Amino acid sequence: VSRFDVVVVGSGVAGLSIAQRLAESSLEVALITKATVSDSTTTWAQGGVAAVMGNDEDSIDLHVADTLRAGAGLCDIEAVQVLIEEGPRRVAELIELGASFDRNDEGRLALAREGGHSHARVLHAGGAATGVEVQRTLVDALFQSSATVLEHHLATSLRVGANGIEGLSALTRGGELREITAEHVVLASGGAGQLFEVTTNPPEATGDGVALALRAGVPVADVEFMQFHPTALHAAISPRPLLSEALRGHGALLRDGAGDRFVDELAPRDVVARAMAKVMAEQGLDHLWLDATSLERFAERFPSLEARLREAGLDASEAWIPVAPAAHHWAGGVMTDLVGSTMLEGLWAAGEVANSGVHGANRLASNSLLEGLVFGARVAEALLQGGRGPSATGLLRALVAPRSGGIPAVSAQCRDAAREGAEALRETQGMGTLERRSLLQATMTRHAGVVRSAEGLERAAAIVGGLAAQLGQAARSFGEAELGNLALGASALLCSAAQREESRGSHVRADFPEPSVAWERRIVHQREEGVGP
Ligand SMILES: Cc1cc2nc3c(=O)[nH]c(=O)nc-3n(C[C@H](O)[C@H](O)[C@H](O)COP(=O)(O)OP(=O)(O)OC[C@H]3O[C@@H](n4cnc5c(N)ncnc54)[C@H](O)[C@@H]3O)c2cc1C
């Protein structure tokens, strides 16, 4: 058994910033991560970090307004204010740590404008390689700190006692189960794009943090809101390379099967993805095309994209690029207050695994690296000040002091899909872990993707429920642990998506195409400990 004051789970922007800040104190800090410390979704981030950093016409209020608009009525306003007000200071600290963002000829930060933003406020590095620079900077800082780093350790369960968190269990790549004792555990384990067959997320993004929280009885909300990025390269590559919004910002056009345009290319992501899904269904296609042939100096301006396309045998200056919407960012997650505390004492969450309330029903482009920086710093500060346990702020207002305002919460009403599914899935008995993971992903892409319906969601719930019912209790490998987590995350997503009989933000129902005032509330999952998959 190893013993630490704090264990941080995950080495993306959120986990790295927390561990590095805490390690400057006298606390014994460990960061565990399931691949290498450089593997994360953060590394893949392209477009940049949104923060009001000097454009005179821009303001905090405008960035707040853009974020609330994208969130389609479900953001927590206080959380959004925290994000946007504290963002510039956290970005400045990252620059002080050594991050090098692109600058214009006068040496000022070069700011880009992205979909949904009313002003140019997105800092970027290496053109469209922002994540690599953010990850490099924070990994360097971590290795200069006193934190213990445990790579190839996958957190499999939280240990909870009468006074909250007591530690966690982690599986090593070699199959050994390690018990780690800690007064605090911080979930910074990222999103769950791997719930879907078509995703921009790396293989580690399996929603482990949400599954750990659910199994420990910790509330999770907004899981129906998976944002689909409209323009991922349609090729047999996983994860699907993203063709950044910046391309459309510079004039690239979307074309259908007949070569015609069908949508305003600069509309918000959900609008573009929805228009693409509609055209694909009407024309019986599994992808459409992005025409970047008119963009000048493509290779010079987008070197990393040009390289990915070349690897796939494509030349954007010559031919249209095949694209399709791909699962990209999970707005939902473990509910937190304004300093990242969850409902369980000693358990914190930050970054994409958390639901701090900043994204609502749809994330504004380039706000998620910012979320990791801002709420990561808040978790570290609260922890250093001796915090342990939830306050009635942010999303937890709805649970700690339900009458104190904010968006009301309703609990998820899930059918026991596992029972029906187990029947339907007898034929999958002999399938291996990888085959089952593929079946789950294909099912989710088919039935719970950009456009959903009651019928499809029910079908998917039966298949996923069946898969979940067949899983053993204790995972003996990374693959088994991840499959169990995917099944749990998928079940929660399908349950909320079926319950939410409306279209809002990134959740679109063909059978309920309009938003409904009755659904201006968030759906919360809280399981009894030890029940279900
Ligand atoms: C292609 C792409 C482009 C993007 N572009 C942008 C952009 O331009 N701007 C922007 O703001 N956002 C962007 N995003 C979203 C953004 O990258 C993520 O939301 C953000 O990086 C998440 O950071 P995080 O620290 O929360 O998690 P991650 O960076 O995903 O890190 C999670 C870490 O946890 C580890 N982990 C997971 N489960 C476990 C476990 N059970 N045990 C131990 N370790 C575990 C993982 O290995 C990983 O190290 C993009 C996403 C993608 C996929």
XYZ file of C-alpha atoms and ligand atoms in Angstrom:
586
model
C 0.000 0.000 0.000
C 1.317 3.458 -0.936
C 0.266 6.519 1.039
C -0.083 10.112 -0.203
C -1.906 13.258 0.866
C -3.349 13.766 -2.611
C -3.642 11.470 -5.635
C -4.425 13.149 -8.944
C -5.851 10.830 -11.612
C -4.900 11.889 -15.139
C -2.180 13.834 -16.911
C -4.004 16.282 -19.169
C -4.203 20.033 -18.725
C -6.306 19.724 -15.562
C -4.361 16.990 -13.756
C -0.951 18.387 -14.614
C -1.797 21.901 -13.465
C -3.226 20.600 -10.186
C -0.348 18.226 -9.391
C 2.288 20.795 -10.252
C 0.666 23.483 -8.075
C 0.149 21.143 -5.103
C 3.665 19.783 -5.312
C 4.995 23.270 -4.521
C 3.538 22.817 -1.000
C 4.560 20.379 1.723
C 1.864 17.899 0.635
C 2.851 14.437 -0.613
C 1.344 14.373 -4.100
C 1.093 11.535 -6.621
C -0.141 11.785 -10.183
C -1.284 8.492 -11.690
C -2.065 8.135 -15.349
C -3.002 5.142 -17.442
C -0.624 5.633 -20.367
C 2.500 7.837 -20.349
C 2.408 11.265 -18.762
C 2.345 12.854 -22.226
C -0.735 10.904 -23.366
C -3.979 12.854 -23.031
C -6.723 14.460 -25.059
C -5.043 17.758 -24.231
C -2.151 16.807 -26.519
C -4.584 16.568 -29.445
C -6.147 20.002 -28.953
C -5.715 22.104 -32.052
C -7.456 25.463 -32.233
C -6.430 26.987 -28.942
C -7.357 28.553 -25.636
C -10.065 31.210 -25.494
C -9.307 34.126 -23.146
C -9.784 37.874 -23.293
C -6.114 38.867 -23.525
C -5.882 42.351 -24.925
C -8.138 42.817 -27.953
C -9.500 46.259 -27.002
C -12.962 45.683 -28.458
C -13.404 42.408 -26.616
C -14.518 42.094 -23.007
C -15.152 39.561 -20.253
C -18.889 40.253 -20.586
C -18.863 39.378 -24.295
C -16.992 36.121 -23.704
C -19.452 35.279 -20.903
C -22.393 36.051 -23.226
C -20.969 33.865 -26.032
C -20.427 30.979 -23.593
C -23.968 31.234 -22.205
C -25.443 31.372 -25.709
C -23.597 28.210 -26.768
C -24.697 26.452 -23.548
C -28.346 26.802 -24.613
C -29.807 27.705 -21.215
C -28.073 25.070 -19.099
C -24.832 26.809 -18.038
C -24.298 27.793 -14.433
C -23.833 31.538 -14.749
C -21.535 31.883 -11.740
C -19.293 29.091 -13.006
C -19.093 30.761 -16.412
C -18.138 34.069 -14.793
C -15.372 32.367 -12.824
C -14.088 30.682 -15.984
C -13.947 33.814 -18.082
C -12.773 36.249 -15.379
C -9.954 34.042 -14.110
C -8.991 32.707 -17.548
C -6.598 35.502 -18.605
C -4.600 35.217 -15.357
C -4.247 31.432 -15.720
C -3.165 31.763 -19.351
C -0.594 34.409 -18.323
C 0.755 31.964 -15.689
C 1.045 29.275 -18.363
C 3.061 31.677 -20.508
C 5.289 32.409 -17.491
C 5.791 28.653 -17.108
C 7.179 28.632 -20.645
C 4.268 28.086 -23.060
C 4.951 29.754 -26.379
C 1.816 30.947 -28.204
C 1.851 32.265 -31.790
C 2.506 36.012 -32.107
C 1.966 38.526 -34.906
C 4.653 40.629 -36.591
C 4.547 43.198 -33.759
C 5.179 40.466 -31.191
C 1.650 40.564 -29.763
C -0.349 37.391 -29.186
C -2.025 36.327 -32.453
C -5.727 35.844 -31.670
C -8.062 33.785 -33.858
C -11.842 33.887 -34.039
C -13.715 30.598 -33.852
C -17.348 29.513 -34.330
C -19.691 30.959 -31.680
C -17.192 33.644 -30.553
C -18.144 37.282 -31.201
C -14.471 38.349 -31.187
C -11.013 37.055 -32.006
C -9.829 35.744 -28.629
C -8.350 32.304 -29.225
C -4.633 31.958 -28.478
C -2.910 29.199 -30.424
C 0.496 27.577 -30.727
C 2.246 26.121 -33.771
C -0.769 26.991 -35.950
C -3.091 24.173 -34.933
C -0.865 22.362 -32.419
C -1.882 24.188 -29.238
C -2.405 21.054 -27.143
C 1.130 19.781 -27.718
C 2.552 23.059 -26.381
C 0.226 23.141 -23.355
C 1.029 19.518 -22.505
C 4.801 20.005 -22.998
C 4.866 23.050 -20.725
C 2.928 21.384 -17.917
C 4.802 18.057 -18.151
C 8.134 19.943 -17.902
C 6.846 21.789 -14.831
C 5.616 18.531 -13.267
C 8.986 16.855 -13.653
C 10.643 19.823 -11.948
C 8.267 19.452 -8.989
C 8.367 16.948 -6.130
C 5.260 15.031 -7.277
C 5.485 11.243 -7.638
C 4.468 10.203 -11.144
C 3.025 6.713 -11.699
C 2.563 5.960 -15.407
C 0.592 2.969 -16.777
C -1.597 2.916 -13.654
C -5.342 2.786 -14.293
C -7.582 3.859 -11.391
C -10.241 1.133 -11.099
C -12.198 2.103 -7.980
C -12.446 4.678 -5.212
C -12.125 3.631 -1.587
C -14.746 5.336 0.539
C -15.133 5.242 4.341
C -17.377 6.944 6.883
C -15.516 10.250 6.416
C -15.344 10.223 2.663
C -12.436 9.315 0.424
C -9.746 7.020 1.764
C -7.878 6.274 -1.433
C -8.186 4.261 -4.619
C -7.233 1.013 -6.295
C -5.201 1.049 -9.484
C -4.367 -1.655 -11.975
C -0.878 -1.639 -13.470
C -0.285 -2.489 -17.112
C 1.221 -5.780 -15.892
C -2.066 -6.753 -14.205
C -1.073 -6.000 -10.584
C -3.711 -4.313 -8.375
C -2.210 -1.562 -6.173
C -3.939 0.012 -3.196
C -3.157 3.701 -2.732
C -4.194 5.496 0.444
C -4.909 9.207 0.193
C -6.830 11.876 2.026
C -7.860 13.475 -1.252
C -8.411 12.080 -4.750
C -8.714 14.440 -7.698
C -10.378 13.087 -10.829
C -8.797 14.702 -13.900
C -9.339 11.762 -16.207
C -10.861 13.548 -19.196
C -13.797 12.707 -21.459
C -15.364 9.707 -23.179
C -15.239 10.095 -26.956
C -14.443 6.364 -27.082
C -18.109 5.712 -26.351
C -18.468 6.184 -30.116
C -16.954 4.482 -33.135
C -16.348 7.799 -34.876
C -14.443 10.060 -32.486
C -11.627 12.578 -32.385
C -10.639 11.413 -28.881
C -7.600 9.197 -28.190
C -8.049 5.598 -26.912
C -7.689 6.610 -23.243
C -10.876 8.746 -23.333
C -13.177 6.042 -21.925
C -15.067 7.995 -19.283
C -13.321 6.231 -16.385
C -13.750 9.120 -13.934
C -17.502 9.267 -14.440
C -17.750 5.490 -13.987
C -15.647 5.628 -10.780
C -17.880 8.382 -9.429
C -21.087 6.573 -10.364
C -19.921 3.370 -8.686
C -19.103 5.328 -5.513
C -22.584 6.881 -5.485
C -21.331 10.370 -6.451
C -23.749 12.470 -8.561
C -23.049 12.974 -12.260
C -25.115 15.180 -14.602
C -25.656 16.365 -18.186
C -24.219 13.166 -19.678
C -26.564 13.320 -22.678
C -24.586 16.296 -23.975
C -21.801 14.885 -26.152
C -20.604 17.480 -28.627
C -19.987 16.210 -32.142
C -17.345 18.028 -34.127
C -18.671 18.456 -37.655
C -15.460 18.038 -39.600
C -13.403 15.006 -38.665
C -11.528 13.313 -41.486
C -13.538 10.355 -42.775
C -10.876 7.655 -42.923
C -10.178 4.345 -41.231
C -7.999 6.026 -38.605
C -8.717 6.151 -34.864
C -8.905 8.728 -33.461
C -10.258 10.557 -36.486
C -8.028 13.567 -37.297
C -9.856 16.816 -36.795
C -10.070 19.375 -39.564
C -10.021 22.460 -37.401
C -12.754 25.072 -37.473
C -9.998 27.443 -38.509
C -10.211 25.967 -42.026
C -13.840 27.010 -42.331
C -12.881 30.304 -40.709
C -10.436 30.839 -43.566
C -13.002 30.022 -46.256
C -13.178 26.238 -46.657
C -16.682 25.135 -47.748
C -18.846 22.113 -46.969
C -20.264 20.260 -49.958
C -22.870 17.501 -50.278
C -22.995 14.507 -52.621
C -23.926 16.753 -55.554
C -21.111 19.193 -54.774
C -23.519 21.842 -53.432
C -23.181 23.898 -50.239
C -25.945 23.303 -47.660
C -25.092 25.233 -44.467
C -23.407 28.421 -43.226
C -19.951 27.005 -42.575
C -19.382 29.455 -39.692
C -22.544 28.527 -37.767
C -21.984 26.925 -34.312
C -20.775 23.329 -34.244
C -24.111 21.768 -33.323
C -25.874 23.561 -36.186
C -23.279 22.443 -38.727
C -23.180 18.842 -37.398
C -26.982 18.657 -37.472
C -27.147 19.968 -41.060
C -24.539 17.403 -42.082
C -26.415 14.532 -40.392
C -29.606 15.565 -42.205
C -27.941 15.718 -45.633
C -26.094 12.435 -45.033
C -29.372 10.705 -44.104
C -31.218 12.192 -47.102
C -28.494 11.307 -49.570
C -27.632 7.908 -48.034
C -23.997 8.899 -47.428
C -21.699 8.214 -44.474
C -19.641 11.345 -45.110
C -19.595 14.668 -46.971
C -16.774 16.881 -48.215
C -14.759 19.884 -47.051
C -13.520 21.938 -49.966
C -10.306 23.740 -48.978
C -8.964 23.980 -52.502
C -9.285 27.774 -52.560
C -7.195 28.272 -49.389
C -3.819 29.782 -50.187
C -0.587 28.532 -48.609
C -2.415 25.620 -46.924
C 0.750 23.690 -46.027
C 2.430 26.761 -44.577
C -0.559 27.866 -42.490
C -1.685 24.451 -41.297
C 1.466 22.318 -41.264
C 0.190 19.699 -38.797
C -3.068 19.229 -40.738
C -1.238 19.024 -44.024
C 0.977 16.287 -42.566
C -2.022 14.258 -41.261
C -3.749 14.560 -44.636
C -0.612 13.554 -46.481
C -0.377 10.448 -44.252
C -3.927 9.608 -45.369
C -2.914 10.129 -49.021
C -4.846 13.386 -49.430
C -3.850 16.788 -50.819
C -6.232 19.549 -49.688
C -5.096 21.957 -52.384
C -6.113 19.474 -55.102
C -9.169 17.562 -53.869
C -12.106 17.876 -51.501
C -11.524 16.207 -48.133
C -14.028 13.538 -46.956
C -15.451 14.529 -43.541
C -18.084 13.337 -41.048
C -19.181 14.472 -37.571
C -17.297 12.765 -34.723
C -17.820 12.557 -30.943
C -15.571 15.248 -29.567
C -16.286 16.696 -26.119
C -18.368 15.536 -23.161
C -20.046 18.464 -21.439
C -21.517 16.248 -18.750
C -19.580 14.730 -15.886
C -19.065 14.596 -12.137
C -20.959 17.470 -10.547
C -18.774 19.992 -8.733
C -19.083 23.220 -6.795
C -17.134 26.319 -7.787
C -13.847 24.981 -6.386
C -14.095 21.502 -7.896
C -15.358 19.627 -4.838
C -17.803 16.796 -5.567
C -20.599 15.639 -3.246
C -18.186 13.144 -1.636
C -15.757 14.517 0.951
C -12.183 14.362 -0.273
C -13.179 13.696 -3.901
C -12.517 16.533 -6.366
C -12.923 16.734 -10.131
C -11.610 19.136 -12.773
C -11.375 19.336 -16.558
C -13.520 17.350 -18.970
C -14.440 14.655 -16.392
C -16.045 17.329 -14.240
C -19.324 19.063 -14.702
C -18.553 22.501 -13.321
C -21.513 24.002 -15.173
C -19.475 26.051 -17.647
C -20.586 24.238 -20.818
C -24.292 23.647 -20.246
C -25.786 21.824 -23.217
C -22.970 22.707 -25.610
C -19.356 23.773 -25.224
C -18.078 26.943 -26.811
C -14.988 26.190 -28.924
C -11.652 26.539 -27.067
C -13.250 26.903 -23.638
C -12.169 23.470 -22.401
C -8.402 23.903 -22.092
C -9.357 27.070 -20.245
C -11.665 25.082 -17.958
C -8.785 22.752 -17.047
C -6.498 25.680 -16.240
C -9.029 27.707 -14.257
C -10.756 24.969 -12.265
C -7.486 23.048 -11.868
C -6.030 26.087 -10.110
C -9.189 26.419 -8.000
C -9.020 22.791 -6.830
C -5.355 23.241 -5.870
C -6.053 26.465 -3.967
C -9.080 25.049 -2.114
C -7.157 21.941 -1.166
C -4.197 23.970 0.098
C -6.589 26.019 2.221
C -7.730 22.818 3.903
C -11.000 22.380 2.006
C -12.678 18.977 2.029
C -16.328 18.657 1.114
C -18.999 20.311 -1.003
C -20.340 23.851 -0.703
C -23.680 25.165 -1.983
C -22.073 26.860 -5.003
C -22.065 26.194 -8.758
C -23.885 23.007 -9.752
C -23.896 21.694 -6.188
C -26.298 24.451 -5.178
C -29.027 22.272 -6.694
C -28.051 19.372 -4.392
C -26.639 20.960 -1.223
C -29.239 23.743 -0.940
C -31.845 23.037 -3.617
C -33.888 26.152 -2.950
C -31.016 28.608 -3.325
C -31.362 29.105 -7.076
C -29.656 27.774 -10.173
C -31.053 25.234 -12.587
C -33.232 22.557 -10.949
C -32.067 18.960 -10.979
C -34.140 15.871 -11.709
C -32.945 12.336 -11.166
C -32.446 9.974 -14.064
C -35.125 7.346 -14.512
C -33.423 4.385 -16.170
C -35.150 1.235 -17.331
C -33.444 -2.025 -16.545
C -32.129 -2.395 -20.072
C -29.605 -4.981 -18.883
C -32.306 -7.593 -18.384
C -33.819 -7.233 -21.873
C -30.402 -6.819 -23.421
C -28.966 -9.950 -21.879
C -31.678 -11.875 -23.718
C -30.942 -10.119 -26.994
C -27.234 -10.634 -26.701
C -26.877 -14.306 -26.083
C -25.074 -14.571 -29.416
C -22.270 -12.286 -28.216
C -21.282 -14.643 -25.384
C -18.081 -15.721 -27.098
C -16.903 -12.242 -28.026
C -13.587 -10.927 -26.716
C -13.129 -7.573 -24.958
C -12.088 -5.732 -28.118
C -15.016 -7.049 -30.133
C -17.423 -5.994 -27.401
C -15.882 -2.535 -27.249
C -16.331 -2.222 -31.029
C -19.947 -3.377 -30.796
C -20.674 -0.810 -28.080
C -19.019 1.978 -30.081
C -20.780 1.095 -33.341
C -24.108 0.922 -31.481
C -23.601 4.367 -29.961
C -22.570 5.964 -33.258
C -25.570 4.406 -34.985
C -28.242 5.152 -32.369
C -27.005 7.899 -30.051
C -25.030 10.120 -32.430
C -25.790 13.581 -33.813
C -29.530 12.901 -34.227
C -31.351 10.590 -31.799
C -34.831 9.065 -31.465
C -36.715 7.112 -28.807
C -36.609 3.972 -30.910
C -32.852 4.102 -31.580
C -32.023 4.957 -27.976
C -34.081 2.009 -26.767
C -32.369 -0.350 -29.174
C -28.945 0.913 -28.077
C -29.862 0.640 -24.383
C -30.768 -3.028 -24.822
C -27.464 -3.825 -26.548
C -25.343 -1.830 -24.089
C -27.317 -3.180 -21.140
C -26.725 -6.701 -22.412
C -23.014 -6.092 -22.768
C -22.861 -4.611 -19.282
C -24.678 -7.598 -17.802
C -22.085 -9.956 -19.274
C -19.114 -8.179 -17.705
C -17.352 -9.773 -14.754
C -17.091 -7.875 -11.477
C -13.325 -7.392 -11.160
C -11.434 -6.206 -14.228
C -8.165 -8.039 -14.750
C -6.830 -5.935 -17.618
C -6.960 -2.346 -18.872
C -9.251 -3.503 -21.689
C -11.767 -5.063 -19.306
C -11.703 -2.061 -16.961
C -12.284 0.339 -19.834
C -15.082 -1.753 -21.304
C -16.874 -1.783 -17.940
C -16.515 1.994 -17.700
C -17.721 2.517 -21.271
C -20.776 0.339 -20.612
C -21.655 2.327 -17.508
C -21.101 5.698 -19.217
C -23.084 4.598 -22.277
C -25.991 3.389 -20.130
C -26.124 6.736 -18.325
C -25.926 8.696 -21.579
C -28.670 6.619 -23.221
C -30.910 6.897 -20.183
C -30.624 10.709 -20.044
C -30.944 11.069 -23.814
C -34.168 9.020 -23.757
C -35.536 11.045 -20.870
C -34.766 14.438 -22.410
C -37.676 14.717 -24.850
C -36.507 17.878 -26.580
C -33.623 19.171 -28.720
C -31.184 21.459 -26.949
C -27.525 22.257 -27.639
C -25.679 19.127 -28.676
C -28.618 16.799 -27.842
C -30.882 16.479 -30.882
C -34.029 14.340 -31.025
C -35.640 13.723 -34.423
C -38.920 13.008 -32.555
C -38.709 16.186 -30.418
C -37.024 18.732 -32.680
C -37.603 21.852 -30.536
C -36.320 22.960 -27.131
C -38.880 22.769 -24.341
C -39.137 25.105 -21.346
C -40.102 22.089 -19.236
C -36.600 20.722 -19.861
C -34.674 23.709 -18.534
C -33.276 21.424 -15.870
C -30.430 18.983 -15.598
C -30.651 15.220 -15.275
C -28.635 13.780 -12.391
C -27.476 10.181 -12.022
C -26.699 8.925 -8.558
C -26.452 5.193 -8.050
C -26.571 3.223 -4.885
C -23.036 2.076 -4.209
C -22.271 -1.369 -5.582
C -25.442 -1.747 -7.664
C -25.384 -2.556 -11.392
C -22.466 -2.932 -13.841
C -8.808 16.616 -31.642
C -9.214 17.512 -30.506
C -9.036 18.877 -30.604
C -9.396 19.715 -29.540
N -9.144 21.061 -29.652
C -9.401 21.848 -28.575
C -9.038 23.227 -28.618
O -8.490 23.712 -29.594
N -9.310 23.982 -27.524
C -9.907 23.475 -26.400
O -10.126 24.213 -25.443
N -10.244 22.167 -26.354
C -9.990 21.350 -27.395
N -10.327 20.033 -27.321
C -10.884 19.498 -26.067
C -9.764 19.431 -25.022
O -8.612 18.913 -25.612
C -10.149 18.572 -23.821
O -11.431 18.881 -23.364
C -9.164 18.804 -22.678
O -7.838 18.682 -23.134
C -9.411 17.855 -21.542
O -8.384 17.994 -20.604
P -8.385 17.124 -19.279
O -7.150 17.481 -18.527
O -9.676 17.264 -18.607
O -8.318 15.613 -19.788
P -7.328 14.863 -20.790
O -6.419 15.787 -21.474
O -8.161 13.957 -21.597
O -6.468 13.978 -19.804
C -7.030 12.887 -19.123
C -5.919 12.047 -18.547
O -6.437 11.069 -17.672
C -5.856 9.809 -17.943
N -6.806 8.814 -17.470
C -8.068 8.586 -17.911
N -8.640 7.614 -17.198
C -7.747 7.215 -16.264
C -7.745 6.238 -15.247
N -8.798 5.426 -15.017
N -6.634 6.077 -14.484
C -5.535 6.848 -14.705
N -5.486 7.789 -15.665
C -6.575 7.968 -16.433
C -5.602 9.860 -19.424
O -4.656 8.904 -19.809
C -5.106 11.297 -19.566
O -3.759 11.405 -19.199
C -9.982 19.172 -28.377
C -10.187 17.797 -28.293
C -9.803 16.968 -29.332
C -10.018 15.501 -29.219
